[in-house]
Amino acid sequence: MQKNSTTYRQLILLAVSFLLQSTLASAQKISVLAREDADKAKTRLVLYNDRVCPLNTLALDFTSKLTGSTTYQGLSAEQLLLSIPYAPELWSEQELLHIDNATLREKMGITTQRARVKDFFTQRGEYRLKQLLDQEDSKPASAQDAALIDAIHTADEQIALFEANVKGRLIQPYSGTDVSTTLIKAEILYNSIKAIIPPISAESAFPIGIGTILAILGFIIISGLWKEEKTTI
């Protein structure tokens, strides 16, 4: 596997061609990649989680981990992923991060389930999550709040993802020609189906979750398409 500098340049040029001015919930205006251009980037191949996948998979994972959803204020996952590196300071002011743990929100002084990246740093640049984790670690094991510690680690992963995207470490273009176009389209289709079906709670009457059903269905679809393509070569 190797990185494709040409593909990388194409992604950069695509992201630079900001054709749409989008106004977010705050009073600030942030230039974002036009939806049409973002959609064109969906099929670009990248290395992510030790495998080759379409940019769509990376974008959805990035957006859902940060925001708790596959979209953000009308922006697609690809728009968010590709727009952040070009205005990181402005994006750090947006309430991007979904914080589910009430104790963490209270300790951070956050009044809603949304937090800004800048909320996690003091005016002197100190990382507040490290301070909170150190406080918990200093307590006897029996007095530590396990749920809070898990929430701190989750929020830390969100911050790390945001930083990796800003610094250009997250998107790693793939240059190989050994990946089936059919498989890529099938994965994007599977992603689109998964994104619109809400998760099933543990109390559901279904014996298995919708996610499991989709995983099985996706495997069948992708396997079938792969076999079909092999027979036509």
Short mmCIF file of N, CA and C in Angstrom, two decimals, residues 68-233:
data_model
loop_
_atom_site.label_atom_id
_atom_site.label_comp_id
_atom_site.label_asym_id
_atom_site.label_seq_id
_atom_site.Cartn_x
_atom_site.Cartn_y
_atom_site.Cartn_z
N GLY A 68 -22.13 12.86 17.45
CA GLY A 68 -23.19 11.94 17.83
C GLY A 68 -24.19 11.73 16.71
N SER A 69 -23.91 12.29 15.53
CA SER A 69 -24.79 12.18 14.38
C SER A 69 -23.93 12.07 13.13
N THR A 70 -24.55 11.67 12.01
CA THR A 70 -23.80 11.56 10.76
C THR A 70 -23.82 12.84 9.95
N THR A 71 -24.50 13.87 10.46
CA THR A 71 -24.51 15.19 9.84
C THR A 71 -24.34 16.24 10.93
N TYR A 72 -24.07 17.47 10.51
CA TYR A 72 -23.95 18.56 11.49
C TYR A 72 -24.56 19.83 10.93
N GLN A 73 -25.67 20.23 11.50
CA GLN A 73 -26.36 21.46 11.10
C GLN A 73 -26.52 21.58 9.59
N GLY A 74 -26.98 20.50 8.98
CA GLY A 74 -27.24 20.53 7.54
C GLY A 74 -26.04 20.18 6.68
N LEU A 75 -24.88 20.06 7.28
CA LEU A 75 -23.68 19.70 6.52
C LEU A 75 -23.54 18.19 6.48
N SER A 76 -23.10 17.66 5.35
CA SER A 76 -22.84 16.23 5.26
C SER A 76 -21.55 15.91 6.00
N ALA A 77 -21.32 14.63 6.22
CA ALA A 77 -20.10 14.20 6.92
C ALA A 77 -18.86 14.62 6.15
N GLU A 78 -18.91 14.50 4.82
CA GLU A 78 -17.76 14.89 4.00
C GLU A 78 -17.51 16.39 4.06
N GLN A 79 -18.56 17.17 4.08
CA GLN A 79 -18.40 18.63 4.18
C GLN A 79 -17.70 19.00 5.49
N LEU A 80 -18.13 18.37 6.58
CA LEU A 80 -17.53 18.68 7.88
C LEU A 80 -16.07 18.26 7.92
N LEU A 81 -15.81 17.03 7.51
CA LEU A 81 -14.44 16.50 7.54
C LEU A 81 -13.48 17.36 6.74
N LEU A 82 -13.88 17.75 5.52
CA LEU A 82 -12.97 18.46 4.63
C LEU A 82 -12.92 19.97 4.88
N SER A 83 -13.88 20.50 5.61
CA SER A 83 -13.92 21.94 5.85
C SER A 83 -13.13 22.36 7.09
N ILE A 84 -13.11 21.51 8.11
CA ILE A 84 -12.48 21.87 9.39
C ILE A 84 -11.02 22.30 9.25
N PRO A 85 -10.19 21.60 8.46
CA PRO A 85 -8.77 21.99 8.40
C PRO A 85 -8.52 23.40 7.87
N TYR A 86 -9.49 24.00 7.19
CA TYR A 86 -9.27 25.31 6.57
C TYR A 86 -9.73 26.47 7.43
N ALA A 87 -10.37 26.15 8.56
CA ALA A 87 -10.74 27.21 9.51
C ALA A 87 -10.81 26.61 10.90
N PRO A 88 -9.72 26.02 11.39
CA PRO A 88 -9.75 25.31 12.68
C PRO A 88 -10.12 26.20 13.86
N GLU A 89 -9.68 27.45 13.83
CA GLU A 89 -9.99 28.33 14.95
C GLU A 89 -11.49 28.60 15.04
N LEU A 90 -12.09 28.83 13.89
CA LEU A 90 -13.54 29.07 13.89
C LEU A 90 -14.30 27.81 14.26
N TRP A 91 -13.85 26.65 13.76
CA TRP A 91 -14.54 25.41 14.10
C TRP A 91 -14.39 25.05 15.58
N SER A 92 -13.29 25.47 16.19
CA SER A 92 -13.11 25.20 17.62
C SER A 92 -14.09 25.99 18.48
N GLU A 93 -14.72 26.99 17.87
CA GLU A 93 -15.73 27.80 18.56
C GLU A 93 -17.14 27.21 18.41
N GLN A 94 -17.28 26.23 17.54
CA GLN A 94 -18.59 25.64 17.30
C GLN A 94 -18.89 24.55 18.34
N GLU A 95 -20.15 24.41 18.66
CA GLU A 95 -20.56 23.35 19.60
C GLU A 95 -20.67 22.04 18.84
N LEU A 96 -19.50 21.46 18.57
CA LEU A 96 -19.39 20.26 17.75
C LEU A 96 -19.52 18.97 18.55
N LEU A 97 -18.92 18.94 19.72
CA LEU A 97 -18.71 17.69 20.43
C LEU A 97 -19.91 17.30 21.29
N HIS A 98 -20.36 16.08 21.09
CA HIS A 98 -21.47 15.55 21.88
C HIS A 98 -20.92 14.97 23.17
N ILE A 99 -21.34 15.53 24.31
CA ILE A 99 -20.89 15.07 25.62
C ILE A 99 -22.09 14.50 26.36
N ASP A 100 -22.11 13.20 26.50
CA ASP A 100 -23.29 12.52 27.07
C ASP A 100 -23.26 12.48 28.59
N ASN A 101 -22.08 12.44 29.18
CA ASN A 101 -21.96 12.27 30.63
C ASN A 101 -22.26 13.57 31.38
N ALA A 102 -23.27 13.53 32.25
CA ALA A 102 -23.71 14.74 32.97
C ALA A 102 -22.64 15.23 33.94
N THR A 103 -21.92 14.32 34.57
CA THR A 103 -20.88 14.71 35.53
C THR A 103 -19.75 15.46 34.83
N LEU A 104 -19.36 14.96 33.67
CA LEU A 104 -18.30 15.64 32.92
C LEU A 104 -18.77 17.03 32.49
N ARG A 105 -20.00 17.12 32.03
CA ARG A 105 -20.53 18.43 31.63
C ARG A 105 -20.53 19.39 32.81
N GLU A 106 -20.92 18.91 33.97
CA GLU A 106 -20.95 19.76 35.16
C GLU A 106 -19.56 20.25 35.53
N LYS A 107 -18.59 19.36 35.52
CA LYS A 107 -17.22 19.72 35.88
C LYS A 107 -16.59 20.67 34.86
N MET A 108 -17.06 20.56 33.60
CA MET A 108 -16.55 21.43 32.55
C MET A 108 -17.32 22.75 32.46
N GLY A 109 -18.42 22.84 33.20
CA GLY A 109 -19.23 24.05 33.15
C GLY A 109 -20.03 24.15 31.87
N ILE A 110 -20.37 23.00 31.29
CA ILE A 110 -21.13 22.96 30.04
C ILE A 110 -22.60 22.71 30.38
N THR A 111 -23.48 23.54 29.87
CA THR A 111 -24.90 23.47 30.25
C THR A 111 -25.75 22.65 29.29
N THR A 112 -25.20 22.27 28.14
CA THR A 112 -25.94 21.44 27.18
C THR A 112 -25.10 20.21 26.86
N GLN A 113 -25.62 19.34 25.99
CA GLN A 113 -24.87 18.15 25.61
C GLN A 113 -23.85 18.44 24.51
N ARG A 114 -23.72 19.69 24.13
CA ARG A 114 -22.76 20.09 23.11
C ARG A 114 -21.64 20.92 23.72
N ALA A 115 -20.43 20.64 23.29
CA ALA A 115 -19.28 21.39 23.78
C ALA A 115 -18.42 21.85 22.62
N ARG A 116 -17.65 22.90 22.86
CA ARG A 116 -16.70 23.39 21.87
C ARG A 116 -15.33 22.81 22.17
N VAL A 117 -14.51 22.68 21.15
CA VAL A 117 -13.15 22.20 21.36
C VAL A 117 -12.42 23.12 22.34
N LYS A 118 -12.63 24.42 22.20
CA LYS A 118 -11.93 25.38 23.06
C LYS A 118 -12.34 25.25 24.53
N ASP A 119 -13.49 24.63 24.79
CA ASP A 119 -13.93 24.45 26.18
C ASP A 119 -13.00 23.53 26.96
N PHE A 120 -12.21 22.73 26.25
CA PHE A 120 -11.36 21.75 26.90
C PHE A 120 -9.97 22.27 27.21
N PHE A 121 -9.76 23.58 26.99
CA PHE A 121 -8.47 24.18 27.28
C PHE A 121 -8.67 25.45 28.10
N THR A 122 -7.77 25.66 29.05
CA THR A 122 -7.82 26.88 29.84
C THR A 122 -7.25 28.03 29.02
N GLN A 123 -7.36 29.24 29.53
CA GLN A 123 -6.81 30.40 28.83
C GLN A 123 -5.30 30.31 28.71
N ARG A 124 -4.67 29.53 29.57
CA ARG A 124 -3.21 29.34 29.51
C ARG A 124 -2.82 28.13 28.66
N GLY A 125 -3.83 27.52 28.02
CA GLY A 125 -3.55 26.39 27.14
C GLY A 125 -3.45 25.05 27.83
N GLU A 126 -3.83 24.98 29.09
CA GLU A 126 -3.78 23.72 29.82
C GLU A 126 -4.96 22.83 29.42
N TYR A 127 -4.68 21.56 29.30
CA TYR A 127 -5.69 20.60 28.85
C TYR A 127 -6.55 20.17 30.04
N ARG A 128 -7.79 20.57 30.03
CA ARG A 128 -8.66 20.36 31.19
C ARG A 128 -8.98 18.89 31.42
N LEU A 129 -9.04 18.10 30.36
CA LEU A 129 -9.33 16.68 30.54
C LEU A 129 -8.22 15.98 31.31
N LYS A 130 -6.99 16.38 31.07
CA LYS A 130 -5.87 15.79 31.82
C LYS A 130 -5.99 16.14 33.30
N GLN A 131 -6.38 17.37 33.57
CA GLN A 131 -6.55 17.78 34.97
C GLN A 131 -7.63 16.95 35.65
N LEU A 132 -8.76 16.74 34.95
CA LEU A 132 -9.85 15.96 35.53
C LEU A 132 -9.45 14.50 35.73
N LEU A 133 -8.72 13.95 34.77
CA LEU A 133 -8.28 12.56 34.89
C LEU A 133 -7.28 12.40 36.02
N ASP A 134 -6.39 13.36 36.17
CA ASP A 134 -5.43 13.32 37.28
C ASP A 134 -6.14 13.36 38.62
N GLN A 135 -7.21 14.15 38.69
CA GLN A 135 -7.98 14.23 39.93
C GLN A 135 -8.61 12.88 40.27
N GLU A 136 -9.15 12.21 39.27
CA GLU A 136 -9.75 10.89 39.52
C GLU A 136 -8.69 9.86 39.88
N ASP A 137 -7.56 9.92 39.19
CA ASP A 137 -6.49 8.96 39.46
C ASP A 137 -5.91 9.11 40.86
N SER A 138 -6.01 10.32 41.40
CA SER A 138 -5.46 10.56 42.74
C SER A 138 -6.34 10.00 43.86
N LYS A 139 -7.56 9.61 43.51
CA LYS A 139 -8.48 9.06 44.50
C LYS A 139 -8.24 7.56 44.68
N PRO A 140 -8.65 7.02 45.82
CA PRO A 140 -8.61 5.56 45.97
C PRO A 140 -9.48 4.91 44.90
N ALA A 141 -9.12 3.72 44.49
CA ALA A 141 -9.85 3.05 43.40
C ALA A 141 -11.35 2.95 43.70
N SER A 142 -11.67 2.73 44.96
CA SER A 142 -13.09 2.57 45.34
C SER A 142 -13.87 3.87 45.22
N ALA A 143 -13.16 5.00 45.21
CA ALA A 143 -13.84 6.30 45.16
C ALA A 143 -13.85 6.91 43.77
N GLN A 144 -13.22 6.25 42.82
CA GLN A 144 -13.16 6.77 41.46
C GLN A 144 -14.49 6.58 40.74
N ASP A 145 -14.83 7.54 39.90
CA ASP A 145 -16.06 7.49 39.11
C ASP A 145 -15.72 6.86 37.75
N ALA A 146 -16.03 5.56 37.60
CA ALA A 146 -15.67 4.84 36.38
C ALA A 146 -16.36 5.43 35.15
N ALA A 147 -17.63 5.83 35.30
CA ALA A 147 -18.36 6.40 34.17
C ALA A 147 -17.74 7.72 33.74
N LEU A 148 -17.31 8.51 34.71
CA LEU A 148 -16.66 9.79 34.40
C LEU A 148 -15.33 9.55 33.69
N ILE A 149 -14.57 8.58 34.15
CA ILE A 149 -13.28 8.28 33.52
C ILE A 149 -13.48 7.83 32.07
N ASP A 150 -14.50 6.99 31.85
CA ASP A 150 -14.80 6.57 30.48
C ASP A 150 -15.19 7.77 29.62
N ALA A 151 -15.98 8.68 30.18
CA ALA A 151 -16.41 9.87 29.44
C ALA A 151 -15.22 10.77 29.12
N ILE A 152 -14.27 10.86 30.02
CA ILE A 152 -13.06 11.66 29.79
C ILE A 152 -12.27 11.07 28.62
N HIS A 153 -12.14 9.75 28.61
CA HIS A 153 -11.40 9.10 27.51
C HIS A 153 -12.12 9.29 26.18
N THR A 154 -13.46 9.22 26.19
CA THR A 154 -14.23 9.43 24.97
C THR A 154 -14.04 10.85 24.44
N ALA A 155 -14.12 11.82 25.34
CA ALA A 155 -13.93 13.22 24.95
C ALA A 155 -12.51 13.45 24.45
N ASP A 156 -11.55 12.77 25.07
CA ASP A 156 -10.16 12.90 24.64
C ASP A 156 -9.99 12.37 23.22
N GLU A 157 -10.70 11.28 22.90
CA GLU A 157 -10.66 10.75 21.53
C GLU A 157 -11.26 11.75 20.55
N GLN A 158 -12.32 12.44 20.96
CA GLN A 158 -12.92 13.46 20.09
C GLN A 158 -11.93 14.58 19.79
N ILE A 159 -11.26 15.05 20.83
CA ILE A 159 -10.27 16.11 20.67
C ILE A 159 -9.13 15.64 19.77
N ALA A 160 -8.69 14.39 19.97
CA ALA A 160 -7.59 13.84 19.17
C ALA A 160 -7.98 13.73 17.70
N LEU A 161 -9.21 13.33 17.42
CA LEU A 161 -9.69 13.24 16.04
C LEU A 161 -9.72 14.61 15.38
N PHE A 162 -10.23 15.60 16.11
CA PHE A 162 -10.29 16.96 15.60
C PHE A 162 -8.87 17.44 15.27
N GLU A 163 -7.95 17.22 16.19
CA GLU A 163 -6.56 17.67 15.99
C GLU A 163 -5.90 16.94 14.83
N ALA A 164 -6.14 15.63 14.71
CA ALA A 164 -5.55 14.86 13.61
C ALA A 164 -6.05 15.36 12.27
N ASN A 165 -7.32 15.74 12.20
CA ASN A 165 -7.87 16.27 10.96
C ASN A 165 -7.26 17.63 10.63
N VAL A 166 -7.15 18.48 11.63
CA VAL A 166 -6.57 19.81 11.43
C VAL A 166 -5.12 19.73 10.95
N LYS A 167 -4.36 18.78 11.51
CA LYS A 167 -2.94 18.67 11.20
C LYS A 167 -2.65 17.78 9.98
N GLY A 168 -3.72 17.29 9.33
CA GLY A 168 -3.53 16.52 8.11
C GLY A 168 -3.10 15.08 8.31
N ARG A 169 -3.28 14.55 9.52
CA ARG A 169 -2.87 13.17 9.79
C ARG A 169 -4.01 12.17 9.61
N LEU A 170 -5.23 12.66 9.50
CA LEU A 170 -6.38 11.75 9.49
C LEU A 170 -6.65 11.17 8.10
N ILE A 171 -6.60 12.01 7.08
CA ILE A 171 -6.89 11.55 5.72
C ILE A 171 -5.59 11.07 5.06
N GLN A 172 -5.53 9.78 4.78
CA GLN A 172 -4.37 9.19 4.13
C GLN A 172 -4.81 8.57 2.80
N PRO A 173 -4.67 9.29 1.71
CA PRO A 173 -5.11 8.79 0.41
C PRO A 173 -4.41 7.47 0.03
N TYR A 174 -5.13 6.62 -0.65
CA TYR A 174 -4.59 5.32 -1.10
C TYR A 174 -4.48 5.31 -2.62
N SER A 175 -3.36 4.82 -3.13
CA SER A 175 -3.08 4.90 -4.56
C SER A 175 -3.32 3.62 -5.32
N GLY A 176 -3.56 2.52 -4.61
CA GLY A 176 -3.64 1.23 -5.28
C GLY A 176 -4.82 1.13 -6.25
N THR A 177 -4.69 0.22 -7.18
CA THR A 177 -5.76 -0.02 -8.16
C THR A 177 -6.39 -1.39 -7.94
N ASP A 178 -6.11 -1.98 -6.77
CA ASP A 178 -6.56 -3.34 -6.49
C ASP A 178 -7.90 -3.39 -5.78
N VAL A 179 -8.58 -2.25 -5.67
CA VAL A 179 -9.86 -2.21 -4.97
C VAL A 179 -10.99 -2.07 -5.98
N SER A 180 -11.96 -2.95 -5.87
CA SER A 180 -13.09 -2.96 -6.79
C SER A 180 -13.97 -1.72 -6.64
N THR A 181 -14.28 -1.08 -7.76
CA THR A 181 -15.20 0.05 -7.75
C THR A 181 -16.57 -0.38 -7.25
N THR A 182 -16.97 -1.60 -7.60
CA THR A 182 -18.25 -2.13 -7.16
C THR A 182 -18.30 -2.26 -5.65
N LEU A 183 -17.21 -2.73 -5.07
CA LEU A 183 -17.16 -2.87 -3.62
C LEU A 183 -17.23 -1.51 -2.92
N ILE A 184 -16.57 -0.54 -3.49
CA ILE A 184 -16.60 0.80 -2.91
C ILE A 184 -18.02 1.36 -2.93
N LYS A 185 -18.70 1.20 -4.06
CA LYS A 185 -20.08 1.68 -4.16
C LYS A 185 -20.98 0.92 -3.19
N ALA A 186 -20.72 -0.38 -3.02
CA ALA A 186 -21.52 -1.18 -2.10
C ALA A 186 -21.32 -0.71 -0.66
N GLU A 187 -20.09 -0.36 -0.31
CA GLU A 187 -19.83 0.11 1.05
C GLU A 187 -20.51 1.45 1.30
N ILE A 188 -20.50 2.32 0.31
CA ILE A 188 -21.17 3.61 0.46
C ILE A 188 -22.68 3.41 0.60
N LEU A 189 -23.23 2.46 -0.16
CA LEU A 189 -24.65 2.15 -0.04
C LEU A 189 -24.98 1.62 1.35
N TYR A 190 -24.14 0.72 1.82
CA TYR A 190 -24.33 0.16 3.17
C TYR A 190 -24.26 1.28 4.22
N ASN A 191 -23.30 2.19 4.06
CA ASN A 191 -23.17 3.31 5.00
C ASN A 191 -24.42 4.17 5.01
N SER A 192 -24.99 4.41 3.84
CA SER A 192 -26.18 5.26 3.75
C SER A 192 -27.38 4.62 4.41
N ILE A 193 -27.50 3.30 4.29
CA ILE A 193 -28.60 2.59 4.94
C ILE A 193 -28.42 2.62 6.45
N LYS A 194 -27.21 2.36 6.89
CA LYS A 194 -26.93 2.32 8.33
C LYS A 194 -27.16 3.68 8.98
N ALA A 195 -26.86 4.75 8.24
CA ALA A 195 -26.96 6.10 8.80
C ALA A 195 -28.39 6.54 9.07
N ILE A 196 -29.35 5.99 8.32
CA ILE A 196 -30.73 6.47 8.47
C ILE A 196 -31.57 5.60 9.40
N ILE A 197 -31.02 4.48 9.87
CA ILE A 197 -31.77 3.61 10.76
C ILE A 197 -31.31 3.85 12.19
N PRO A 198 -32.22 4.24 13.10
CA PRO A 198 -31.84 4.53 14.48
C PRO A 198 -31.43 3.26 15.21
N PRO A 199 -30.54 3.39 16.21
CA PRO A 199 -30.12 2.22 16.97
C PRO A 199 -31.27 1.65 17.79
N ILE A 200 -31.24 0.35 18.02
CA ILE A 200 -32.25 -0.31 18.84
C ILE A 200 -31.76 -0.42 20.27
N SER A 201 -32.60 -0.05 21.23
CA SER A 201 -32.20 -0.08 22.63
C SER A 201 -32.17 -1.51 23.14
N ALA A 202 -31.54 -1.70 24.30
CA ALA A 202 -31.42 -3.02 24.89
C ALA A 202 -32.78 -3.59 25.27
N GLU A 203 -33.77 -2.70 25.47
CA GLU A 203 -35.09 -3.14 25.87
C GLU A 203 -35.96 -3.54 24.69
N SER A 204 -35.40 -3.44 23.48
CA SER A 204 -36.19 -3.73 22.28
C SER A 204 -36.64 -5.19 22.27
N ALA A 205 -37.78 -5.43 21.63
CA ALA A 205 -38.30 -6.79 21.53
C ALA A 205 -37.56 -7.60 20.47
N PHE A 206 -36.75 -6.93 19.62
CA PHE A 206 -36.02 -7.64 18.60
C PHE A 206 -34.94 -8.51 19.25
N PRO A 207 -34.78 -9.75 18.81
CA PRO A 207 -33.75 -10.61 19.41
C PRO A 207 -32.35 -10.14 19.08
N ILE A 208 -32.16 -9.49 17.92
CA ILE A 208 -30.86 -8.91 17.57
C ILE A 208 -31.09 -7.49 17.09
N GLY A 209 -30.08 -6.68 17.22
CA GLY A 209 -30.20 -5.27 16.85
C GLY A 209 -30.22 -5.06 15.34
N ILE A 210 -30.74 -3.90 14.94
CA ILE A 210 -30.74 -3.54 13.53
C ILE A 210 -29.31 -3.47 12.99
N GLY A 211 -28.39 -3.00 13.84
CA GLY A 211 -26.99 -2.91 13.40
C GLY A 211 -26.45 -4.27 12.98
N THR A 212 -26.79 -5.31 13.75
CA THR A 212 -26.34 -6.66 13.41
C THR A 212 -26.95 -7.11 12.10
N ILE A 213 -28.25 -6.84 11.93
CA ILE A 213 -28.93 -7.21 10.69
C ILE A 213 -28.27 -6.53 9.50
N LEU A 214 -27.97 -5.23 9.66
CA LEU A 214 -27.35 -4.48 8.57
C LEU A 214 -25.95 -5.02 8.25
N ALA A 215 -25.23 -5.38 9.31
CA ALA A 215 -23.88 -5.92 9.10
C ALA A 215 -23.95 -7.21 8.28
N ILE A 216 -24.91 -8.08 8.62
CA ILE A 216 -25.07 -9.33 7.88
C ILE A 216 -25.49 -9.04 6.44
N LEU A 217 -26.47 -8.12 6.29
CA LEU A 217 -26.95 -7.75 4.96
C LEU A 217 -25.83 -7.15 4.12
N GLY A 218 -25.05 -6.26 4.74
CA GLY A 218 -23.95 -5.63 4.03
C GLY A 218 -22.91 -6.65 3.58
N PHE A 219 -22.62 -7.61 4.46
CA PHE A 219 -21.65 -8.65 4.11
C PHE A 219 -22.14 -9.47 2.93
N ILE A 220 -23.44 -9.81 2.94
CA ILE A 220 -24.02 -10.59 1.85
C ILE A 220 -23.95 -9.82 0.54
N ILE A 221 -24.34 -8.53 0.60
CA ILE A 221 -24.33 -7.70 -0.61
C ILE A 221 -22.93 -7.57 -1.18
N ILE A 222 -21.98 -7.22 -0.31
CA ILE A 222 -20.61 -7.00 -0.76
C ILE A 222 -19.99 -8.29 -1.29
N SER A 223 -20.23 -9.41 -0.58
CA SER A 223 -19.69 -10.70 -1.01
C SER A 223 -20.28 -11.09 -2.36
N GLY A 224 -21.58 -10.88 -2.53
CA GLY A 224 -22.24 -11.23 -3.78
C GLY A 224 -21.72 -10.41 -4.94
N LEU A 225 -21.54 -9.09 -4.70
CA LEU A 225 -21.04 -8.22 -5.76
C LEU A 225 -19.61 -8.59 -6.13
N TRP A 226 -18.83 -8.97 -5.12
CA TRP A 226 -17.43 -9.33 -5.38
C TRP A 226 -17.37 -10.59 -6.24
N LYS A 227 -18.21 -11.58 -5.89
CA LYS A 227 -18.22 -12.82 -6.66
C LYS A 227 -18.68 -12.56 -8.09
N GLU A 228 -19.70 -11.69 -8.23
CA GLU A 228 -20.21 -11.37 -9.55
C GLU A 228 -19.15 -10.71 -10.39
N GLU A 229 -18.40 -9.79 -9.76
CA GLU A 229 -17.35 -9.09 -10.51
C GLU A 229 -16.23 -10.04 -10.92
N LYS A 230 -15.89 -11.00 -10.03
CA LYS A 230 -14.84 -11.95 -10.34
C LYS A 230 -15.20 -12.82 -11.55
N THR A 231 -16.47 -13.18 -11.66
CA THR A 231 -16.89 -14.04 -12.75
C THR A 231 -16.94 -13.32 -14.09
N THR A 232 -16.96 -11.99 -14.06
CA THR A 232 -17.04 -11.22 -15.30
C THR A 232 -15.69 -10.80 -15.83
N ILE A 233 -14.65 -11.05 -15.05
CA ILE A 233 -13.30 -10.64 -15.48
C ILE A 233 -12.77 -11.60 -16.55
#
